[in-house]
């Protein structure tokens, strides 16, 4: 027996990014910023981790945002709608974000990673921080959650790689400028594609600003049982599903993460013409 | 003397062989290897039993199955009665008949084994349980009227399933909380189909549900709710049976290269997620050509035999001691050999070598020799200097053991664990340092056996009943 995890709302945020609300009353009550769920569509489906973007304890729903990157997310986007149910929604998993009043924080989100940083930004704001947010996407149509992020930030800077909207350039460049301008920054949270997080960590390192990143390795059980999600942090092997997903960005071996994310490229291409390599899930 | 004459006559029937799938064929499929006795063979084997007055076999069984009785019933052709006898003390006979180390338990004590070969107790157990299931005549025993007491079980492995069945029969309202999306624990995610068909585990779970046990899946206790939450929800007792699920790695260079799995991950992908049927099922697995499995236990044998079935040309076991010290069941080692597994004994990996893409391409090994016996009584392996060599591999499975998963202990104040993270029990009945919290199975003993995990569940059921009943 397992509860009926029905989709109660579905909305396209961009051509490839979808927002879904799913009924999961117990998870909705429990979850905290930074935690995620594992979803499985049906008997033959795989288990994929997705961050809980938001929740409504009264309505008993959780919100997820995903980008179509492989067979499972493609099926979710194309074949599943309001009223359809997942076989598995397991959570809340992972350690919640460490939220306190740090002072002035910068939240950096890239691509669909903005969905992941949003609940953290909201919690940081509620904890009394002064929040500067920098969100970016390849192009204007791919910018997501701009209004939501604006609502929980004291200042929001939007960037696009192609200059079609907001600042023309990478989020890391905006952050670098902020640091160079001498603004005090007590902590940086950066969530997005691996190369983005890596660059952000390089930018904050010389300034000695504590930098938290959220890692998205391949997972299976997400309870610490298999080690599929192992990452190297400060030279030590950690399991992202139980020890993370957030880690000290200055200690993470991003190159290892990139390589391990490519492990099933061939198989995924076989399962579905589309690749999801380079950016897996989340 | 009368009994001696009888014994001599009986011993003339040889131990009946188990029909098996041919090795060349079976490494191309995931179907069960031993095919099971026919009724005729079972009766013949059962007749070998001399029905000892003081049966050693019962003492050798951790749950004290009435072995001579069920064998007598098989000999008399009453197979359903035999199945009922088994179920009086063993709630999962179809499982135990397949995976118990009988050679170290009941069959080790069999009198016939002193001079010749012991009665094939495990095979007979399997036969009776399979017969009952195939006939669709699985009887649901009378269940006591509800006594208004609620028990929460954490973990749906053999230990949790056993206590759930026992307490349900006694009239308790039992809810089992399971982290994964299927009940069965190691029986469903770890032990492969070719050794334990999943349909059997599913049938056992369905049987428990018929007894009124509620199984709630996808629920990680410690995350979605804690043990304290369960008491707040009105449960009167909690049984913790979360197993020893956390994988151990060796912390040698290169262990995080792509293509290197823990045994848990490799087996979970293949068994629970059915990656061996990819792309029909969505979960992928690397089908290596040269696969090395590190370790010498049942888990290692399961992994290496899975690798063969996934198409490995060379499947190696790398084990640091000699064959004599291997903890795997003899039958598993024998099956692995028949299937063409290459054993690199007295060998230990020291480093994995990778390519530019981060894939494992080789394992550097060192030869070992055996020194003095260690604390466990096994002779400890010592590296032979200068004996290093490299073998080419594209997939590695690390099967060197597991440890306690800390989620439940860490979120349950007052629940004491030992140095290695296993839950401390105060007595053989599974009482812990927390009032009304009981524990058993691998989370108490460390990785052990299905039957011991079941036995612990059985004892805790009795203890809970003593405390809460009436
Ligand atoms: C590959 C393999 C082969 C084996 N072969 C044999 C064999 O041939 N013979 C034999 O006798 N033994 C064998 N064993 C050992 C045997 O399977 C175990 O000793 C036995 O399963 C232990 O039972 P258990 O109920 O204590 O735990 P498990 O079977 O480990 O079950 C624990 C359950 O608890 C769940 N869980 C964990 N944490 C939580 C949580 N926080 N909340 C909710 N649920 C949770 C897990 O998902 C799991 O389903 C083997 C083990 C493995 C891994
Ligand atoms: S996903 Fe299996 S241990 Fe993290």
CSV table of N, CA and C in Angstrom, one decimal, chain B residues 43-126:
chain,number,residue,atom,x,y,z
B,43,UNK,N,9.8,-37.4,-1.9
B,43,UNK,CA,9.4,-38.5,-1.0
B,43,UNK,C,10.6,-39.5,-0.8
B,44,UNK,N,11.3,-39.7,-1.9
B,44,UNK,CA,12.5,-40.6,-1.8
B,44,UNK,C,13.5,-40.0,-0.8
B,45,UNK,N,13.8,-38.7,-1.0
B,45,UNK,CA,14.7,-38.0,-0.1
B,45,UNK,C,14.2,-38.1,1.4
B,46,UNK,N,12.9,-37.8,1.5
B,46,UNK,CA,12.3,-37.7,2.9
B,46,UNK,C,12.4,-39.1,3.6
B,47,UNK,N,12.4,-40.2,2.8
B,47,UNK,CA,12.5,-41.5,3.4
B,47,UNK,C,13.9,-41.8,3.9
B,48,UNK,N,14.8,-41.0,3.5
B,48,UNK,CA,16.2,-41.2,4.1
B,48,UNK,C,16.2,-40.9,5.5
B,49,UNK,N,15.3,-40.0,6.0
B,49,UNK,CA,15.4,-39.5,7.4
B,49,UNK,C,15.0,-40.7,8.3
B,50,UNK,N,15.9,-40.9,9.3
B,50,UNK,CA,15.6,-42.0,10.2
B,50,UNK,C,14.8,-41.6,11.4
B,51,UNK,N,14.3,-40.4,11.4
B,51,UNK,CA,13.4,-39.9,12.5
B,51,UNK,C,14.0,-40.1,13.9
B,52,UNK,N,15.2,-39.5,14.1
B,52,UNK,CA,15.9,-39.7,15.4
B,52,UNK,C,15.0,-39.3,16.6
B,53,UNK,N,15.2,-40.0,17.7
B,53,UNK,CA,14.5,-39.7,18.9
B,53,UNK,C,14.9,-38.3,19.4
B,54,UNK,N,16.2,-38.1,19.4
B,54,UNK,CA,16.7,-36.8,19.8
B,54,UNK,C,17.3,-36.1,18.6
B,55,UNK,N,16.5,-35.4,17.9
B,55,UNK,CA,17.0,-34.9,16.6
B,55,UNK,C,17.9,-33.7,16.8
B,56,UNK,N,19.1,-33.8,16.3
B,56,UNK,CA,20.1,-32.7,16.3
B,56,UNK,C,19.7,-31.6,15.4
B,57,UNK,N,19.0,-32.0,14.3
B,57,UNK,CA,18.7,-31.0,13.3
B,57,UNK,C,17.9,-29.8,13.9
B,58,UNK,N,16.9,-30.1,14.8
B,58,UNK,CA,16.1,-29.1,15.3
B,58,UNK,C,17.0,-28.1,16.1
B,59,UNK,N,17.9,-28.6,16.9
B,59,UNK,CA,18.8,-27.8,17.7
B,59,UNK,C,19.6,-26.9,16.8
B,60,UNK,N,19.9,-27.5,15.6
B,60,UNK,CA,20.8,-26.7,14.6
B,60,UNK,C,20.1,-25.6,13.9
B,61,UNK,N,18.7,-25.6,14.1
B,61,UNK,CA,17.9,-24.6,13.4
B,61,UNK,C,17.6,-23.4,14.3
B,62,UNK,N,18.0,-22.2,13.8
B,62,UNK,CA,17.8,-21.0,14.7
B,62,UNK,C,16.4,-20.8,15.1
B,63,UNK,N,15.4,-21.3,14.3
B,63,UNK,CA,14.0,-21.1,14.7
B,63,UNK,C,13.3,-22.4,15.1
B,64,UNK,N,14.2,-23.4,15.2
B,64,UNK,CA,13.7,-24.7,15.7
B,64,UNK,C,12.5,-25.3,15.0
B,65,UNK,N,12.6,-25.3,13.7
B,65,UNK,CA,11.6,-26.0,12.8
B,65,UNK,C,11.5,-27.4,13.3
B,66,UNK,N,10.2,-27.9,13.3
B,66,UNK,CA,10.0,-29.4,13.6
B,66,UNK,C,10.4,-30.2,12.4
B,67,UNK,N,11.7,-30.4,12.2
B,67,UNK,CA,12.2,-31.0,11.0
B,67,UNK,C,11.8,-32.4,10.8
B,68,UNK,N,12.0,-33.3,11.8
B,68,UNK,CA,11.5,-34.7,11.5
B,68,UNK,C,10.0,-34.8,11.2
B,69,UNK,N,9.3,-34.0,11.8
B,69,UNK,CA,7.8,-34.0,11.6
B,69,UNK,C,7.5,-33.6,10.2
B,70,UNK,N,8.0,-32.5,9.7
B,70,UNK,CA,7.6,-32.2,8.3
B,70,UNK,C,8.2,-33.1,7.3
B,71,UNK,N,9.3,-33.7,7.6
B,71,UNK,CA,9.9,-34.7,6.7
B,71,UNK,C,9.1,-36.0,6.7
B,72,UNK,N,8.6,-36.3,7.8
B,72,UNK,CA,7.7,-37.5,7.9
B,72,UNK,C,6.4,-37.3,7.1
B,73,UNK,N,5.9,-36.1,7.1
B,73,UNK,CA,4.7,-35.7,6.4
B,73,UNK,C,5.0,-35.8,4.9
B,74,UNK,N,6.2,-35.4,4.5
B,74,UNK,CA,6.5,-35.5,3.0
B,74,UNK,C,6.6,-36.9,2.6
B,75,UNK,N,7.3,-37.7,3.5
B,75,UNK,CA,7.5,-39.1,3.2
B,75,UNK,C,6.1,-39.8,3.1
B,76,UNK,N,5.1,-39.3,3.8
B,76,UNK,CA,3.8,-39.9,3.7
B,76,UNK,C,3.0,-39.3,2.6
B,77,UNK,N,3.6,-38.4,1.9
B,77,UNK,CA,2.8,-37.8,0.7
B,77,UNK,C,1.9,-36.7,1.1
B,78,UNK,N,1.9,-36.3,2.4
B,78,UNK,CA,1.0,-35.2,2.8
B,78,UNK,C,1.8,-33.9,2.8
B,79,UNK,N,2.0,-33.4,1.6
B,79,UNK,CA,2.9,-32.2,1.4
B,79,UNK,C,2.3,-30.9,2.0
B,80,UNK,N,1.0,-30.8,2.0
B,80,UNK,CA,0.4,-29.6,2.5
B,80,UNK,C,0.5,-29.6,4.0
B,81,UNK,N,0.4,-30.8,4.7
B,81,UNK,CA,0.7,-30.8,6.1
B,81,UNK,C,2.1,-30.4,6.4
B,82,UNK,N,3.0,-30.9,5.6
B,82,UNK,CA,4.4,-30.5,5.8
B,82,UNK,C,4.6,-29.0,5.8
B,83,UNK,N,4.0,-28.4,4.8
B,83,UNK,CA,4.1,-26.9,4.7
B,83,UNK,C,3.5,-26.2,5.9
B,84,UNK,N,2.4,-26.8,6.4
B,84,UNK,CA,1.8,-26.2,7.6
B,84,UNK,C,2.8,-26.3,8.8
B,85,UNK,N,3.4,-27.5,8.9
B,85,UNK,CA,4.3,-27.7,10.0
B,85,UNK,C,5.5,-26.7,10.0
B,86,UNK,N,6.0,-26.5,8.8
B,86,UNK,CA,7.1,-25.5,8.6
B,86,UNK,C,6.6,-24.2,9.1
B,87,UNK,N,5.4,-23.8,8.6
B,87,UNK,CA,5.0,-22.4,8.9
B,87,UNK,C,4.7,-22.2,10.4
B,88,UNK,N,4.6,-23.3,11.2
B,88,UNK,CA,4.4,-23.1,12.6
B,88,UNK,C,5.5,-22.3,13.2
B,89,UNK,N,6.7,-22.5,12.7
B,89,UNK,CA,7.9,-21.9,13.3
B,89,UNK,C,8.6,-21.0,12.3
B,90,UNK,N,8.4,-21.2,11.0
B,90,UNK,CA,9.2,-20.4,10.0
B,90,UNK,C,8.2,-19.8,9.1
B,91,UNK,N,8.1,-18.5,9.2
B,91,UNK,CA,7.1,-17.8,8.3
B,91,UNK,C,7.5,-17.7,6.9
B,92,UNK,N,8.8,-18.0,6.5
B,92,UNK,CA,9.2,-17.8,5.1
B,92,UNK,C,9.9,-19.1,4.6
B,93,UNK,N,9.3,-20.3,4.7
B,93,UNK,CA,10.0,-21.5,4.3
B,93,UNK,C,10.5,-21.5,2.9
B,94,UNK,N,9.7,-20.9,1.9
B,94,UNK,CA,10.1,-21.0,0.5
B,94,UNK,C,11.4,-20.2,0.4
B,95,UNK,N,11.6,-19.2,1.2
B,95,UNK,CA,12.8,-18.3,1.2
B,95,UNK,C,14.0,-19.1,1.8
B,96,UNK,N,13.7,-19.6,3.0
B,96,UNK,CA,14.8,-20.3,3.8
B,96,UNK,C,15.2,-21.5,3.1
B,97,UNK,N,14.3,-22.3,2.5
B,97,UNK,CA,14.7,-23.5,1.8
B,97,UNK,C,15.7,-23.2,0.7
B,98,UNK,N,15.7,-21.9,0.2
B,98,UNK,CA,16.7,-21.5,-0.8
B,98,UNK,C,17.9,-20.9,-0.3
B,99,UNK,N,17.8,-20.0,0.7
B,99,UNK,CA,19.0,-19.2,1.0
B,99,UNK,C,19.7,-19.5,2.3
B,100,UNK,N,19.1,-20.4,3.2
B,100,UNK,CA,19.7,-20.7,4.5
B,100,UNK,C,21.0,-21.4,4.2
B,101,UNK,N,22.0,-21.2,5.1
B,101,UNK,CA,23.2,-22.0,5.0
B,101,UNK,C,23.0,-23.3,5.8
B,102,UNK,N,22.2,-24.2,5.2
B,102,UNK,CA,21.9,-25.5,5.9
B,102,UNK,C,23.1,-26.3,6.3
B,103,UNK,N,24.2,-26.2,5.5
B,103,UNK,CA,25.4,-26.9,5.8
B,103,UNK,C,26.0,-26.6,7.1
B,104,UNK,N,25.7,-25.4,7.6
B,104,UNK,CA,26.2,-24.9,8.9
B,104,UNK,C,25.2,-25.0,10.0
B,105,UNK,N,24.0,-25.4,9.6
B,105,UNK,CA,22.9,-25.4,10.6
B,105,UNK,C,22.3,-26.8,10.7
B,106,UNK,N,21.0,-27.0,10.3
B,106,UNK,CA,20.3,-28.3,10.5
B,106,UNK,C,21.1,-29.4,9.9
B,107,UNK,N,21.6,-29.3,8.7
B,107,UNK,CA,22.1,-30.4,8.0
B,107,UNK,C,23.5,-30.8,8.6
B,108,UNK,N,24.1,-29.9,9.2
B,108,UNK,CA,25.4,-30.1,9.9
B,108,UNK,C,25.2,-31.1,11.1
B,109,UNK,N,24.0,-31.0,11.7
B,109,UNK,CA,23.7,-31.9,12.9
B,109,UNK,C,23.1,-33.2,12.5
B,110,UNK,N,22.8,-33.4,11.2
B,110,UNK,CA,22.1,-34.6,10.8
B,110,UNK,C,22.9,-35.8,11.0
B,111,UNK,N,22.4,-36.9,11.7
B,111,UNK,CA,23.1,-38.1,12.0
B,111,UNK,C,23.7,-38.8,10.8
B,112,UNK,N,22.9,-38.7,9.7
B,112,UNK,CA,23.3,-39.4,8.5
B,112,UNK,C,24.6,-38.8,8.0
B,113,UNK,N,24.8,-37.5,8.3
B,113,UNK,CA,26.0,-36.8,7.8
B,113,UNK,C,27.3,-37.2,8.4
B,114,UNK,N,27.1,-37.9,9.6
B,114,UNK,CA,28.3,-38.4,10.3
B,114,UNK,C,29.1,-39.4,9.5
B,115,UNK,N,28.3,-40.3,8.8
B,115,UNK,CA,29.0,-41.3,8.0
B,115,UNK,C,28.9,-41.0,6.5
B,116,UNK,N,27.7,-40.5,6.1
B,116,UNK,CA,27.5,-40.3,4.6
B,116,UNK,C,27.0,-38.9,4.4
B,117,UNK,N,26.0,-38.7,3.7
B,117,UNK,CA,25.5,-37.4,3.4
B,117,UNK,C,24.2,-37.1,4.2
B,118,UNK,N,24.1,-35.9,4.7
B,118,UNK,CA,22.9,-35.6,5.5
B,118,UNK,C,21.6,-35.5,4.7
B,119,UNK,N,20.5,-35.6,5.3
B,119,UNK,CA,19.2,-35.5,4.6
B,119,UNK,C,19.2,-34.1,4.0
B,120,UNK,N,18.7,-33.9,2.8
B,120,UNK,CA,18.6,-32.6,2.2
B,120,UNK,C,17.5,-31.8,2.7
B,121,UNK,N,17.6,-31.3,4.0
B,121,UNK,CA,16.5,-30.7,4.7
B,121,UNK,C,16.1,-29.4,4.0
B,122,UNK,N,17.0,-28.6,3.5
B,122,UNK,CA,16.7,-27.4,2.8
B,122,UNK,C,15.9,-27.6,1.6
B,123,UNK,N,16.3,-28.6,0.8
B,123,UNK,CA,15.6,-28.9,-0.5
B,123,UNK,C,14.2,-29.3,-0.2
B,124,UNK,N,14.0,-30.1,0.9
B,124,UNK,CA,12.7,-30.6,1.2
B,124,UNK,C,11.8,-29.5,1.7
B,125,UNK,N,12.4,-28.5,2.5
B,125,UNK,CA,11.7,-27.4,3.0
B,125,UNK,C,11.2,-26.6,1.8
B,126,UNK,N,12.1,-26.4,0.8
B,126,UNK,CA,11.7,-25.6,-0.4
B,126,UNK,C,10.6,-26.3,-1.1
